[in-house]
Amino acid sequence: MAEVILALDLPTGGDAFRLLDRMLSLRWAKVGSVLMTREGPSFVRALVDRGLNVFLDLKWHDIPNTVAGAVAAARDGGVAMATVHTLGGSAMMQAAAREAGPGLGLVGVTVLTSHDPPGYASATGREAVDLQAEVVRQCGNAMAAGLRGIVCSPLEVAAVRSVVADDAWVVVPGIRRARDASGDQSRTAGPAEAVAAGATHLVVGRPITAAADPAAALLEFQELAR
Ligand code: C5P
């Protein structure tokens, strides 16, 4: 069984609230940098006050002291899950994990799915990189530093599962039913398939937000993730 997290990739907070008013079965919502930059922490607080678990996806990557400060602000704002880049390094992840406390689960972003092997090799100054091996290597670093889990593509779930603890969170975007358009996602999986591989949280955006009946689409994803 996995939780379904609705990605609130909408232009404004007003659009998000109009959608959320119809989403009675929703437990988790993801706020990314677009909506956070536009609406600010009061928007997150309003979601928390509605009883939602908020996944704040700002992908922090900075010096340890700065990331720890951001984590503390998220924790104090009632955020339930947030992302850090594992390439920020062990000291950064440890500082973040120390600050998070029990109520905030930090999950690591390893290799962005927008990277291809030559682009990643160039960005990191390496010769040739096996991206799956690189994801697994960074998962090991994230677990050793005390993160709660990992964000990964559907195609990486099994490899990630082989290196993380049984109770680690494995958070997976790129989820589509057979009839859904893939949009700009090139690596997708169905909800049941991702859960069978070991996903604990499924991030779903457009298949729900752009559906004719978003509440019914959410219920269907929740049913398929059971
Ligand atoms: O609309 P869709 O279901 O494709 O939305 C997926 C969500 O997951 C978006 O908010 C996107 O930014 C996020 N995401 C992703 N791929 C990653 C990391 C995050 O699609 N590798």
Coordinates of N, CA and C and ligand atoms in Angstrom, one line a residue, residues 7 9 30 57 59 112-113 151 153 173-176 182 184-185 203-207, ligand 1:
A7 N 0.4 16.3 -6.6 CA 1.4 17.4 -7.0 C 0.5 18.7 -7.3
D9 N 0.8 21.4 -9.0 CA 1.5 22.2 -10.0 C 0.5 23.1 -10.7
K30 N 1.7 18.0 -2.5 CA 3.1 18.4 -2.8 C 3.1 19.8 -3.3
D57 N 8.6 20.3 -1.7 CA 9.6 19.8 -2.7 C 10.5 21.0 -3.2
K59 N 14.0 20.9 -2.9 CA 15.2 20.3 -3.3 C 16.4 21.1 -2.8
L112 N 18.9 13.8 -11.0 CA 17.7 14.4 -11.6 C 17.3 13.6 -12.9
T113 N 16.0 13.3 -13.1 CA 15.6 12.5 -14.3 C 15.9 13.3 -15.5
V151 N 13.7 9.9 -3.2 CA 12.8 10.1 -4.4 C 13.4 9.4 -5.6
S153 N 12.7 7.5 -9.8 CA 11.8 7.3 -10.9 C 11.3 5.8 -10.8
P173 N 7.5 9.7 -8.5 CA 6.7 10.4 -9.5 C 6.7 9.7 -10.8
G174 N 6.0 10.2 -11.8 CA 6.0 9.6 -13.1 C 4.9 8.4 -13.1
I175 N 3.9 8.6 -12.4 CA 2.9 7.5 -12.2 C 1.7 7.8 -13.2
R176 N 1.4 6.8 -14.0 CA 0.3 6.9 -15.0 C -0.5 5.6 -15.0
S182 N 1.4 10.4 -21.2 CA 2.6 10.5 -20.4 C 3.0 11.9 -20.2
D184 N 5.3 15.0 -20.4 CA 6.7 15.1 -20.6 C 7.5 14.1 -19.8
Q185 N 6.8 13.1 -19.3 CA 7.4 12.0 -18.5 C 7.9 10.9 -19.4
V203 N 3.7 10.1 -6.3 CA 3.4 11.5 -6.6 C 2.7 11.6 -8.0
V204 N 1.4 12.1 -7.9 CA 0.6 12.2 -9.2 C 0.2 13.6 -9.3
G205 N 0.4 14.2 -10.5 CA -0.1 15.5 -10.8 C -1.2 15.5 -11.9
R206 N -0.8 15.7 -13.1 CA -1.8 16.0 -14.2 C -2.8 14.9 -14.4
P207 N -2.5 13.6 -14.2 CA -3.6 12.7 -14.4 C -4.8 12.9 -13.4
Ligands
C5P1 O1 1.9 15.8 -13.6 P1 2.8 14.7 -13.2 O2 2.1 13.5 -12.6 O3 3.9 14.4 -14.3 O4 3.6 15.4 -12.0 C1 4.7 14.8 -11.4 C2 5.3 15.6 -10.3 O5 6.5 15.0 -9.8 C3 5.7 17.0 -10.7 O6 5.4 17.9 -9.6 C4 7.2 16.9 -11.0 O7 7.8 18.1 -10.8 C5 7.6 15.9 -9.9 N1 8.8 15.2 -10.2 C6 8.9 14.4 -11.4 N2 10.1 13.7 -11.7 C7 11.1 13.8 -10.8 C8 11.0 14.5 -9.7 C9 9.8 15.2 -9.4 O8 8.0 14.3 -12.2 N3 12.2 13.1 -11.1

